[in-house]
């Protein structure tokens, strides 16, 4: 009885929302077919097609595993570029006041631009292809990483900095052993947000500027 009670407690929060999603999905599929004459796949048809793909069925002349690997590789490349640029710029802007005064307003403005709004810019710069998709991913993930890193450095407790200076800590040691560890929680938050932003914009970017492979 205790095991059944634990299973019930853990499954109800999952099965409830899942059942609601499936019910809405079936409703939308039925309404689209009845009102518009559109063959909108329902959950069962989608699940059957997914099983076919997992068994090796081809989708646009490639397996689903090829599409998944292509999307993940683009995601990784874009995120890696965003991490490299965002962390370096955030650390510099957080450490040097003059750089902060010039960079911070620009980052705040870039933060307001939706990721999909970069599609026209990507098309102008790179055309249709791999580079355009990676550019959109990188610029979308870059801003939250840079801002979180910059704010994390600037919010370091000044008591730590004063104590390190009293002990004769140099600028390099101050940066590596005081500022970076203290700013790490904020940096990790920015990385998490950037990772999510990049994934959200990935599929839409592939639809518009993709190369034929990808999710």
mmCIF file with all atom_site columns, C-alpha atoms in Angstrom:
data_model
loop_
_atom_site.group_PDB
_atom_site.id
_atom_site.type_symbol
_atom_site.label_atom_id
_atom_site.label_alt_id
_atom_site.label_comp_id
_atom_site.label_asym_id
_atom_site.label_entity_id
_atom_site.label_seq_id
_atom_site.pdbx_PDB_ins_code
_atom_site.Cartn_x
_atom_site.Cartn_y
_atom_site.Cartn_z
_atom_site.occupancy
_atom_site.B_iso_or_equiv
_atom_site.pdbx_formal_charge
_atom_site.auth_seq_id
_atom_site.auth_comp_id
_atom_site.auth_asym_id
_atom_site.auth_atom_id
_atom_site.pdbx_PDB_model_num
ATOM 1   C CA . UNK A 1 1   ? 0.000   0.000  0.000   1.00 0.00 ? 1   UNK A CA 1
ATOM 2   C CA . UNK A 1 2   ? 2.833   2.364  0.833   1.00 0.00 ? 2   UNK A CA 1
ATOM 3   C CA . UNK A 1 3   ? 4.495   1.739  -2.553  1.00 0.00 ? 3   UNK A CA 1
ATOM 4   C CA . UNK A 1 4   ? 1.183   2.333  -4.343  1.00 0.00 ? 4   UNK A CA 1
ATOM 5   C CA . UNK A 1 5   ? 0.705   5.564  -2.424  1.00 0.00 ? 5   UNK A CA 1
ATOM 6   C CA . UNK A 1 6   ? 4.200   6.779  -3.385  1.00 0.00 ? 6   UNK A CA 1
ATOM 7   C CA . UNK A 1 7   ? 3.626   5.909  -7.037  1.00 0.00 ? 7   UNK A CA 1
ATOM 8   C CA . UNK A 1 8   ? 0.310   7.729  -6.999  1.00 0.00 ? 8   UNK A CA 1
ATOM 9   C CA . UNK A 1 9   ? 1.877   10.797 -5.412  1.00 0.00 ? 9   UNK A CA 1
ATOM 10  C CA . UNK A 1 10  ? 4.718   10.908 -7.960  1.00 0.00 ? 10  UNK A CA 1
ATOM 11  C CA . UNK A 1 11  ? 2.703   10.066 -11.080 1.00 0.00 ? 11  UNK A CA 1
ATOM 12  C CA . UNK A 1 12  ? -0.335  12.312 -10.613 1.00 0.00 ? 12  UNK A CA 1
ATOM 13  C CA . UNK A 1 13  ? 1.608   15.596 -11.127 1.00 0.00 ? 13  UNK A CA 1
ATOM 14  C CA . UNK A 1 14  ? 3.006   14.129 -14.369 1.00 0.00 ? 14  UNK A CA 1
ATOM 15  C CA . UNK A 1 15  ? -0.012  12.304 -15.786 1.00 0.00 ? 15  UNK A CA 1
ATOM 16  C CA . UNK A 1 16  ? -2.415  15.187 -15.144 1.00 0.00 ? 16  UNK A CA 1
ATOM 17  C CA . UNK A 1 17  ? -0.663  17.799 -17.334 1.00 0.00 ? 17  UNK A CA 1
ATOM 18  C CA . UNK A 1 18  ? 0.246   15.116 -19.900 1.00 0.00 ? 18  UNK A CA 1
ATOM 19  C CA . UNK A 1 19  ? -3.381  14.041 -20.194 1.00 0.00 ? 19  UNK A CA 1
ATOM 20  C CA . UNK A 1 20  ? -4.481  17.658 -20.602 1.00 0.00 ? 20  UNK A CA 1
ATOM 21  C CA . UNK A 1 21  ? -1.920  18.235 -23.368 1.00 0.00 ? 21  UNK A CA 1
ATOM 22  C CA . UNK A 1 22  ? -3.051  15.102 -25.210 1.00 0.00 ? 22  UNK A CA 1
ATOM 23  C CA . UNK A 1 23  ? -6.715  16.085 -24.886 1.00 0.00 ? 23  UNK A CA 1
ATOM 24  C CA . UNK A 1 24  ? -6.022  19.572 -26.301 1.00 0.00 ? 24  UNK A CA 1
ATOM 25  C CA . UNK A 1 25  ? -3.927  18.031 -29.085 1.00 0.00 ? 25  UNK A CA 1
ATOM 26  C CA . UNK A 1 26  ? -6.744  15.664 -30.056 1.00 0.00 ? 26  UNK A CA 1
ATOM 27  C CA . UNK A 1 27  ? -9.204  18.549 -29.936 1.00 0.00 ? 27  UNK A CA 1
ATOM 28  C CA . UNK A 1 28  ? -7.086  20.726 -32.214 1.00 0.00 ? 28  UNK A CA 1
ATOM 29  C CA . UNK A 1 29  ? -6.584  17.826 -34.624 1.00 0.00 ? 29  UNK A CA 1
ATOM 30  C CA . UNK A 1 30  ? -10.311 17.097 -34.788 1.00 0.00 ? 30  UNK A CA 1
ATOM 31  C CA . UNK A 1 31  ? -11.225 20.784 -35.213 1.00 0.00 ? 31  UNK A CA 1
ATOM 32  C CA . UNK A 1 32  ? -8.663  21.303 -37.992 1.00 0.00 ? 32  UNK A CA 1
ATOM 33  C CA . UNK A 1 33  ? -9.951  18.280 -39.904 1.00 0.00 ? 33  UNK A CA 1
ATOM 34  C CA . UNK A 1 34  ? -13.645 19.134 -39.475 1.00 0.00 ? 34  UNK A CA 1
ATOM 35  C CA . UNK A 1 35  ? -13.501 22.893 -40.080 1.00 0.00 ? 35  UNK A CA 1
ATOM 36  C CA . UNK A 1 36  ? -10.576 23.304 -42.472 1.00 0.00 ? 36  UNK A CA 1
ATOM 37  C CA . UNK A 1 37  ? -10.268 19.875 -44.034 1.00 0.00 ? 37  UNK A CA 1
ATOM 38  C CA . UNK A 1 38  ? -6.630  19.746 -42.899 1.00 0.00 ? 38  UNK A CA 1
ATOM 39  C CA . UNK A 1 39  ? -5.098  16.388 -42.025 1.00 0.00 ? 39  UNK A CA 1
ATOM 40  C CA . UNK A 1 40  ? -3.620  17.509 -38.695 1.00 0.00 ? 40  UNK A CA 1
ATOM 41  C CA . UNK A 1 41  ? -1.703  14.570 -37.097 1.00 0.00 ? 41  UNK A CA 1
ATOM 42  C CA . UNK A 1 42  ? -3.066  13.495 -33.731 1.00 0.00 ? 42  UNK A CA 1
ATOM 43  C CA . UNK A 1 43  ? -0.852  12.128 -30.906 1.00 0.00 ? 43  UNK A CA 1
ATOM 44  C CA . UNK A 1 44  ? -1.276  8.489  -31.988 1.00 0.00 ? 44  UNK A CA 1
ATOM 45  C CA . UNK A 1 45  ? -0.314  9.186  -35.596 1.00 0.00 ? 45  UNK A CA 1
ATOM 46  C CA . UNK A 1 46  ? 2.645   11.242 -34.419 1.00 0.00 ? 46  UNK A CA 1
ATOM 47  C CA . UNK A 1 47  ? 3.810   8.485  -32.070 1.00 0.00 ? 47  UNK A CA 1
ATOM 48  C CA . UNK A 1 48  ? 3.570   5.886  -34.846 1.00 0.00 ? 48  UNK A CA 1
ATOM 49  C CA . UNK A 1 49  ? 5.577   8.067  -37.209 1.00 0.00 ? 49  UNK A CA 1
ATOM 50  C CA . UNK A 1 50  ? 8.195   8.654  -34.525 1.00 0.00 ? 50  UNK A CA 1
ATOM 51  C CA . UNK A 1 51  ? 8.569   4.907  -34.012 1.00 0.00 ? 51  UNK A CA 1
ATOM 52  C CA . UNK A 1 52  ? 9.055   4.451  -37.750 1.00 0.00 ? 52  UNK A CA 1
ATOM 53  C CA . UNK A 1 53  ? 11.789  7.078  -37.749 1.00 0.00 ? 53  UNK A CA 1
ATOM 54  C CA . UNK A 1 54  ? 13.503  5.527  -34.743 1.00 0.00 ? 54  UNK A CA 1
ATOM 55  C CA . UNK A 1 55  ? 13.499  2.171  -36.559 1.00 0.00 ? 55  UNK A CA 1
ATOM 56  C CA . UNK A 1 56  ? 15.430  3.682  -39.440 1.00 0.00 ? 56  UNK A CA 1
ATOM 57  C CA . UNK A 1 57  ? 12.820  5.203  -41.737 1.00 0.00 ? 57  UNK A CA 1
ATOM 58  C CA . UNK A 1 58  ? 14.204  8.092  -43.806 1.00 0.00 ? 58  UNK A CA 1
ATOM 59  C CA . UNK A 1 59  ? 13.102  11.692 -43.380 1.00 0.00 ? 59  UNK A CA 1
ATOM 60  C CA . UNK A 1 60  ? 14.216  14.062 -46.157 1.00 0.00 ? 60  UNK A CA 1
ATOM 61  C CA . UNK A 1 61  ? 16.919  11.637 -47.298 1.00 0.00 ? 61  UNK A CA 1
ATOM 62  C CA . UNK A 1 62  ? 18.427  11.257 -43.810 1.00 0.00 ? 62  UNK A CA 1
ATOM 63  C CA . UNK A 1 63  ? 17.724  9.331  -40.643 1.00 0.00 ? 63  UNK A CA 1
ATOM 64  C CA . UNK A 1 64  ? 16.291  11.013 -37.582 1.00 0.00 ? 64  UNK A CA 1
ATOM 65  C CA . UNK A 1 65  ? 19.590  10.418 -35.822 1.00 0.00 ? 65  UNK A CA 1
ATOM 66  C CA . UNK A 1 66  ? 21.343  12.427 -38.521 1.00 0.00 ? 66  UNK A CA 1
ATOM 67  C CA . UNK A 1 67  ? 18.869  15.271 -38.034 1.00 0.00 ? 67  UNK A CA 1
ATOM 68  C CA . UNK A 1 68  ? 19.282  15.186 -34.253 1.00 0.00 ? 68  UNK A CA 1
ATOM 69  C CA . UNK A 1 69  ? 23.076  15.184 -34.440 1.00 0.00 ? 69  UNK A CA 1
ATOM 70  C CA . UNK A 1 70  ? 23.046  18.078 -36.924 1.00 0.00 ? 70  UNK A CA 1
ATOM 71  C CA . UNK A 1 71  ? 20.839  20.195 -34.652 1.00 0.00 ? 71  UNK A CA 1
ATOM 72  C CA . UNK A 1 72  ? 22.866  19.383 -31.546 1.00 0.00 ? 72  UNK A CA 1
ATOM 73  C CA . UNK A 1 73  ? 26.108  20.245 -33.337 1.00 0.00 ? 73  UNK A CA 1
ATOM 74  C CA . UNK A 1 74  ? 24.720  23.625 -34.423 1.00 0.00 ? 74  UNK A CA 1
ATOM 75  C CA . UNK A 1 75  ? 23.461  24.228 -30.894 1.00 0.00 ? 75  UNK A CA 1
ATOM 76  C CA . UNK A 1 76  ? 26.866  23.389 -29.428 1.00 0.00 ? 76  UNK A CA 1
ATOM 77  C CA . UNK A 1 77  ? 28.763  25.592 -31.884 1.00 0.00 ? 77  UNK A CA 1
ATOM 78  C CA . UNK A 1 78  ? 26.489  28.589 -31.340 1.00 0.00 ? 78  UNK A CA 1
ATOM 79  C CA . UNK A 1 79  ? 26.536  28.181 -27.575 1.00 0.00 ? 79  UNK A CA 1
ATOM 80  C CA . UNK A 1 80  ? 30.322  27.767 -27.472 1.00 0.00 ? 80  UNK A CA 1
ATOM 81  C CA . UNK A 1 81  ? 30.766  31.030 -29.399 1.00 0.00 ? 81  UNK A CA 1
ATOM 82  C CA . UNK A 1 82  ? 28.296  32.773 -27.066 1.00 0.00 ? 82  UNK A CA 1
ATOM 83  C CA . UNK A 1 83  ? 30.095  31.486 -23.968 1.00 0.00 ? 83  UNK A CA 1
ATOM 84  C CA . UNK A 1 84  ? 33.503  32.570 -25.201 1.00 0.00 ? 84  UNK A CA 1
ATOM 85  C CA . UNK A 1 85  ? 32.412  36.050 -26.221 1.00 0.00 ? 85  UNK A CA 1
ATOM 86  C CA . UNK A 1 86  ? 29.862  36.612 -23.448 1.00 0.00 ? 86  UNK A CA 1
ATOM 87  C CA . UNK A 1 87  ? 32.110  35.569 -20.561 1.00 0.00 ? 87  UNK A CA 1
ATOM 88  C CA . UNK A 1 88  ? 35.094  37.576 -21.801 1.00 0.00 ? 88  UNK A CA 1
ATOM 89  C CA . UNK A 1 89  ? 33.040  40.710 -22.467 1.00 0.00 ? 89  UNK A CA 1
ATOM 90  C CA . UNK A 1 90  ? 31.157  40.344 -19.183 1.00 0.00 ? 90  UNK A CA 1
ATOM 91  C CA . UNK A 1 91  ? 34.350  39.944 -17.188 1.00 0.00 ? 91  UNK A CA 1
ATOM 92  C CA . UNK A 1 92  ? 35.941  42.950 -18.871 1.00 0.00 ? 92  UNK A CA 1
ATOM 93  C CA . UNK A 1 93  ? 32.889  45.168 -18.465 1.00 0.00 ? 93  UNK A CA 1
ATOM 94  C CA . UNK A 1 94  ? 32.470  44.120 -14.859 1.00 0.00 ? 94  UNK A CA 1
ATOM 95  C CA . UNK A 1 95  ? 36.125  44.778 -14.014 1.00 0.00 ? 95  UNK A CA 1
ATOM 96  C CA . UNK A 1 96  ? 36.778  48.038 -15.857 1.00 0.00 ? 96  UNK A CA 1
ATOM 97  C CA . UNK A 1 97  ? 34.405  50.888 -15.115 1.00 0.00 ? 97  UNK A CA 1
ATOM 98  C CA . UNK A 1 98  ? 34.982  52.765 -18.385 1.00 0.00 ? 98  UNK A CA 1
ATOM 99  C CA . UNK A 1 99  ? 34.245  49.633 -20.394 1.00 0.00 ? 99  UNK A CA 1
ATOM 100 C CA . UNK A 1 100 ? 31.118  49.034 -18.316 1.00 0.00 ? 100 UNK A CA 1
ATOM 101 C CA . UNK A 1 101 ? 29.803  52.540 -19.030 1.00 0.00 ? 101 UNK A CA 1
ATOM 102 C CA . UNK A 1 102 ? 30.128  51.959 -22.777 1.00 0.00 ? 102 UNK A CA 1
ATOM 103 C CA . UNK A 1 103 ? 29.120  48.291 -23.026 1.00 0.00 ? 103 UNK A CA 1
ATOM 104 C CA . UNK A 1 104 ? 26.310  47.930 -20.473 1.00 0.00 ? 104 UNK A CA 1
ATOM 105 C CA . UNK A 1 105 ? 23.728  50.125 -22.300 1.00 0.00 ? 105 UNK A CA 1
ATOM 106 C CA . UNK A 1 106 ? 24.354  48.224 -25.544 1.00 0.00 ? 106 UNK A CA 1
ATOM 107 C CA . UNK A 1 107 ? 23.880  44.858 -23.840 1.00 0.00 ? 107 UNK A CA 1
ATOM 108 C CA . UNK A 1 108 ? 20.630  46.037 -22.222 1.00 0.00 ? 108 UNK A CA 1
ATOM 109 C CA . UNK A 1 109 ? 19.318  47.033 -25.654 1.00 0.00 ? 109 UNK A CA 1
ATOM 110 C CA . UNK A 1 110 ? 20.379  43.740 -27.261 1.00 0.00 ? 110 UNK A CA 1
ATOM 111 C CA . UNK A 1 111 ? 18.595  41.886 -24.470 1.00 0.00 ? 111 UNK A CA 1
ATOM 112 C CA . UNK A 1 112 ? 15.270  43.331 -25.655 1.00 0.00 ? 112 UNK A CA 1
ATOM 113 C CA . UNK A 1 113 ? 15.654  41.971 -29.203 1.00 0.00 ? 113 UNK A CA 1
ATOM 114 C CA . UNK A 1 114 ? 13.922  38.590 -29.732 1.00 0.00 ? 114 UNK A CA 1
ATOM 115 C CA . UNK A 1 115 ? 16.121  35.862 -31.118 1.00 0.00 ? 115 UNK A CA 1
ATOM 116 C CA . UNK A 1 116 ? 14.030  35.427 -34.268 1.00 0.00 ? 116 UNK A CA 1
ATOM 117 C CA . UNK A 1 117 ? 14.442  39.125 -35.088 1.00 0.00 ? 117 UNK A CA 1
ATOM 118 C CA . UNK A 1 118 ? 18.058  38.324 -36.010 1.00 0.00 ? 118 UNK A CA 1
ATOM 119 C CA . UNK A 1 119 ? 16.969  36.145 -38.940 1.00 0.00 ? 119 UNK A CA 1
ATOM 120 C CA . UNK A 1 120 ? 17.003  38.995 -41.522 1.00 0.00 ? 120 UNK A CA 1
ATOM 121 C CA . UNK A 1 121 ? 20.430  40.090 -40.290 1.00 0.00 ? 121 UNK A CA 1
ATOM 122 C CA . UNK A 1 122 ? 21.726  36.523 -40.520 1.00 0.00 ? 122 UNK A CA 1
ATOM 123 C CA . UNK A 1 123 ? 20.385  36.162 -44.056 1.00 0.00 ? 123 UNK A CA 1
ATOM 124 C CA . UNK A 1 124 ? 22.062  39.409 -45.122 1.00 0.00 ? 124 UNK A CA 1
ATOM 125 C CA . UNK A 1 125 ? 25.399  38.465 -43.566 1.00 0.00 ? 125 UNK A CA 1
ATOM 126 C CA . UNK A 1 126 ? 25.601  34.761 -44.323 1.00 0.00 ? 126 UNK A CA 1
ATOM 127 C CA . UNK A 1 127 ? 22.757  33.829 -46.650 1.00 0.00 ? 127 UNK A CA 1
ATOM 128 C CA . UNK A 1 128 ? 20.932  30.516 -46.258 1.00 0.00 ? 128 UNK A CA 1
ATOM 129 C CA . UNK A 1 129 ? 23.115  27.914 -44.602 1.00 0.00 ? 129 UNK A CA 1
ATOM 130 C CA . UNK A 1 130 ? 24.907  26.628 -41.550 1.00 0.00 ? 130 UNK A CA 1
ATOM 131 C CA . UNK A 1 131 ? 26.651  29.879 -40.650 1.00 0.00 ? 131 UNK A CA 1
ATOM 132 C CA . UNK A 1 132 ? 23.394  31.845 -40.479 1.00 0.00 ? 132 UNK A CA 1
ATOM 133 C CA . UNK A 1 133 ? 21.848  29.352 -38.050 1.00 0.00 ? 133 UNK A CA 1
ATOM 134 C CA . UNK A 1 134 ? 24.916  29.361 -35.804 1.00 0.00 ? 134 UNK A CA 1
ATOM 135 C CA . UNK A 1 135 ? 24.986  33.180 -35.849 1.00 0.00 ? 135 UNK A CA 1
ATOM 136 C CA . UNK A 1 136 ? 21.370  33.367 -34.642 1.00 0.00 ? 136 UNK A CA 1
ATOM 137 C CA . UNK A 1 137 ? 22.054  30.861 -31.872 1.00 0.00 ? 137 UNK A CA 1
ATOM 138 C CA . UNK A 1 138 ? 25.218  32.636 -30.775 1.00 0.00 ? 138 UNK A CA 1
ATOM 139 C CA . UNK A 1 139 ? 23.779  36.163 -30.682 1.00 0.00 ? 139 UNK A CA 1
ATOM 140 C CA . UNK A 1 140 ? 20.671  34.971 -28.833 1.00 0.00 ? 140 UNK A CA 1
ATOM 141 C CA . UNK A 1 141 ? 22.645  33.169 -26.133 1.00 0.00 ? 141 UNK A CA 1
ATOM 142 C CA . UNK A 1 142 ? 25.396  35.788 -25.956 1.00 0.00 ? 142 UNK A CA 1
ATOM 143 C CA . UNK A 1 143 ? 23.463  38.618 -24.319 1.00 0.00 ? 143 UNK A CA 1
ATOM 144 C CA . UNK A 1 144 ? 22.233  36.898 -21.109 1.00 0.00 ? 144 UNK A CA 1
ATOM 145 C CA . UNK A 1 145 ? 25.657  35.337 -20.598 1.00 0.00 ? 145 UNK A CA 1
ATOM 146 C CA . UNK A 1 146 ? 27.448  38.663 -20.936 1.00 0.00 ? 146 UNK A CA 1
ATOM 147 C CA . UNK A 1 147 ? 24.985  40.546 -18.730 1.00 0.00 ? 147 UNK A CA 1
ATOM 148 C CA . UNK A 1 148 ? 24.955  37.924 -15.965 1.00 0.00 ? 148 UNK A CA 1
ATOM 149 C CA . UNK A 1 149 ? 28.745  37.710 -15.954 1.00 0.00 ? 149 UNK A CA 1
ATOM 150 C CA . UNK A 1 150 ? 29.109  41.500 -15.891 1.00 0.00 ? 150 UNK A CA 1
ATOM 151 C CA . UNK A 1 151 ? 26.573  41.922 -13.083 1.00 0.00 ? 151 UNK A CA 1
ATOM 152 C CA . UNK A 1 152 ? 28.118  39.047 -11.146 1.00 0.00 ? 152 UNK A CA 1
ATOM 153 C CA . UNK A 1 153 ? 31.545  40.692 -11.166 1.00 0.00 ? 153 UNK A CA 1
ATOM 154 C CA . UNK A 1 154 ? 30.172  44.099 -10.187 1.00 0.00 ? 154 UNK A CA 1
ATOM 155 C CA . UNK A 1 155 ? 28.135  42.657 -7.322  1.00 0.00 ? 155 UNK A CA 1
ATOM 156 C CA . UNK A 1 156 ? 31.084  40.985 -5.620  1.00 0.00 ? 156 UNK A CA 1
ATOM 157 C CA . UNK A 1 157 ? 31.248  41.944 -1.960  1.00 0.00 ? 157 UNK A CA 1
ATOM 158 C CA . UNK A 1 158 ? 33.696  44.817 -1.635  1.00 0.00 ? 158 UNK A CA 1
ATOM 159 C CA . UNK A 1 159 ? 34.829  43.349 1.677   1.00 0.00 ? 159 UNK A CA 1
ATOM 160 C CA . UNK A 1 160 ? 36.451  40.465 -0.193  1.00 0.00 ? 160 UNK A CA 1
ATOM 161 C CA . UNK A 1 161 ? 38.298  42.893 -2.458  1.00 0.00 ? 161 UNK A CA 1
ATOM 162 C CA . UNK A 1 162 ? 39.517  45.040 0.422   1.00 0.00 ? 162 UNK A CA 1
ATOM 163 C CA . UNK A 1 163 ? 40.698  42.005 2.385   1.00 0.00 ? 163 UNK A CA 1
ATOM 164 C CA . UNK A 1 164 ? 42.592  40.680 -0.634  1.00 0.00 ? 164 UNK A CA 1
ATOM 165 C CA . UNK A 1 165 ? 44.257  44.064 -1.213  1.00 0.00 ? 165 UNK A CA 1
ATOM 166 C CA . UNK A 1 166 ? 45.298  44.259 2.436   1.00 0.00 ? 166 UNK A CA 1
ATOM 167 C CA . UNK A 1 167 ? 46.999  40.880 1.999   1.00 0.00 ? 167 UNK A CA 1
ATOM 168 C CA . UNK A 1 168 ? 48.934  42.219 -0.978  1.00 0.00 ? 168 UNK A CA 1
ATOM 169 C CA . UNK A 1 169 ? 47.017  40.394 -3.704  1.00 0.00 ? 169 UNK A CA 1
ATOM 170 C CA . UNK A 1 170 ? 47.959  41.451 -7.218  1.00 0.00 ? 170 UNK A CA 1
ATOM 171 C CA . UNK A 1 171 ? 45.467  42.285 -9.973  1.00 0.00 ? 171 UNK A CA 1
ATOM 172 C CA . UNK A 1 172 ? 45.775  38.906 -11.662 1.00 0.00 ? 172 UNK A CA 1
ATOM 173 C CA . UNK A 1 173 ? 45.372  36.952 -8.433  1.00 0.00 ? 173 UNK A CA 1
ATOM 174 C CA . UNK A 1 174 ? 42.506  39.235 -7.421  1.00 0.00 ? 174 UNK A CA 1
ATOM 175 C CA . UNK A 1 175 ? 40.774  38.491 -10.694 1.00 0.00 ? 175 UNK A CA 1
ATOM 176 C CA . UNK A 1 176 ? 41.357  34.733 -10.644 1.00 0.00 ? 176 UNK A CA 1
ATOM 177 C CA . UNK A 1 177 ? 40.914  33.948 -6.955  1.00 0.00 ? 177 UNK A CA 1
ATOM 178 C CA . UNK A 1 178 ? 38.441  36.577 -5.727  1.00 0.00 ? 178 UNK A CA 1
ATOM 179 C CA . UNK A 1 179 ? 36.271  37.947 -8.508  1.00 0.00 ? 179 UNK A CA 1
ATOM 180 C CA . UNK A 1 180 ? 35.772  34.779 -10.551 1.00 0.00 ? 180 UNK A CA 1
ATOM 181 C CA . UNK A 1 181 ? 34.719  32.504 -7.653  1.00 0.00 ? 181 UNK A CA 1
ATOM 182 C CA . UNK A 1 182 ? 32.430  35.194 -6.228  1.00 0.00 ? 182 UNK A CA 1
ATOM 183 C CA . UNK A 1 183 ? 30.805  35.894 -9.597  1.00 0.00 ? 183 UNK A CA 1
ATOM 184 C CA . UNK A 1 184 ? 30.449  32.201 -10.540 1.00 0.00 ? 184 UNK A CA 1
ATOM 185 C CA . UNK A 1 185 ? 26.811  31.769 -9.370  1.00 0.00 ? 185 UNK A CA 1
ATOM 186 C CA . UNK A 1 186 ? 25.676  34.684 -11.525 1.00 0.00 ? 186 UNK A CA 1
ATOM 187 C CA . UNK A 1 187 ? 27.726  33.389 -14.445 1.00 0.00 ? 187 UNK A CA 1
ATOM 188 C CA . UNK A 1 188 ? 26.113  29.948 -14.181 1.00 0.00 ? 188 UNK A CA 1
ATOM 189 C CA . UNK A 1 189 ? 22.687  31.584 -14.217 1.00 0.00 ? 189 UNK A CA 1
ATOM 190 C CA . UNK A 1 190 ? 23.589  33.398 -17.416 1.00 0.00 ? 190 UNK A CA 1
ATOM 191 C CA . UNK A 1 191 ? 24.878  30.173 -18.982 1.00 0.00 ? 191 UNK A CA 1
ATOM 192 C CA . UNK A 1 192 ? 21.652  28.375 -18.118 1.00 0.00 ? 192 UNK A CA 1
ATOM 193 C CA . UNK A 1 193 ? 19.514  31.155 -19.611 1.00 0.00 ? 193 UNK A CA 1
ATOM 194 C CA . UNK A 1 194 ? 21.697  31.357 -22.703 1.00 0.00 ? 194 UNK A CA 1
ATOM 195 C CA . UNK A 1 195 ? 21.495  27.596 -23.185 1.00 0.00 ? 195 UNK A CA 1
ATOM 196 C CA . UNK A 1 196 ? 17.699  27.706 -23.039 1.00 0.00 ? 196 UNK A CA 1
ATOM 197 C CA . UNK A 1 197 ? 17.472  30.726 -25.341 1.00 0.00 ? 197 UNK A CA 1
ATOM 198 C CA . UNK A 1 198 ? 19.673  29.021 -27.894 1.00 0.00 ? 198 UNK A CA 1
ATOM 199 C CA . UNK A 1 199 ? 17.559  25.871 -27.900 1.00 0.00 ? 199 UNK A CA 1
ATOM 200 C CA . UNK A 1 200 ? 14.317  27.820 -28.285 1.00 0.00 ? 200 UNK A CA 1
ATOM 201 C CA . UNK A 1 201 ? 15.569  29.688 -31.325 1.00 0.00 ? 201 UNK A CA 1
ATOM 202 C CA . UNK A 1 202 ? 17.285  26.645 -32.868 1.00 0.00 ? 202 UNK A CA 1
ATOM 203 C CA . UNK A 1 203 ? 14.269  25.022 -34.510 1.00 0.00 ? 203 UNK A CA 1
ATOM 204 C CA . UNK A 1 204 ? 12.856  28.283 -35.848 1.00 0.00 ? 204 UNK A CA 1
ATOM 205 C CA . UNK A 1 205 ? 16.249  29.252 -37.266 1.00 0.00 ? 205 UNK A CA 1
ATOM 206 C CA . UNK A 1 206 ? 16.584  25.874 -38.973 1.00 0.00 ? 206 UNK A CA 1
ATOM 207 C CA . UNK A 1 207 ? 13.176  26.293 -40.571 1.00 0.00 ? 207 UNK A CA 1
ATOM 208 C CA . UNK A 1 208 ? 14.176  29.579 -42.189 1.00 0.00 ? 208 UNK A CA 1
ATOM 209 C CA . UNK A 1 209 ? 17.938  29.395 -42.761 1.00 0.00 ? 209 UNK A CA 1
ATOM 210 C CA . UNK A 1 210 ? 18.661  25.688 -42.356 1.00 0.00 ? 210 UNK A CA 1
ATOM 211 C CA . UNK A 1 211 ? 20.444  23.423 -44.808 1.00 0.00 ? 211 UNK A CA 1
ATOM 212 C CA . UNK A 1 212 ? 17.960  20.545 -45.071 1.00 0.00 ? 212 UNK A CA 1
ATOM 213 C CA . UNK A 1 213 ? 19.128  18.620 -42.001 1.00 0.00 ? 213 UNK A CA 1
ATOM 214 C CA . UNK A 1 214 ? 18.046  19.199 -38.415 1.00 0.00 ? 214 UNK A CA 1
ATOM 215 C CA . UNK A 1 215 ? 15.054  18.841 -36.208 1.00 0.00 ? 215 UNK A CA 1
#
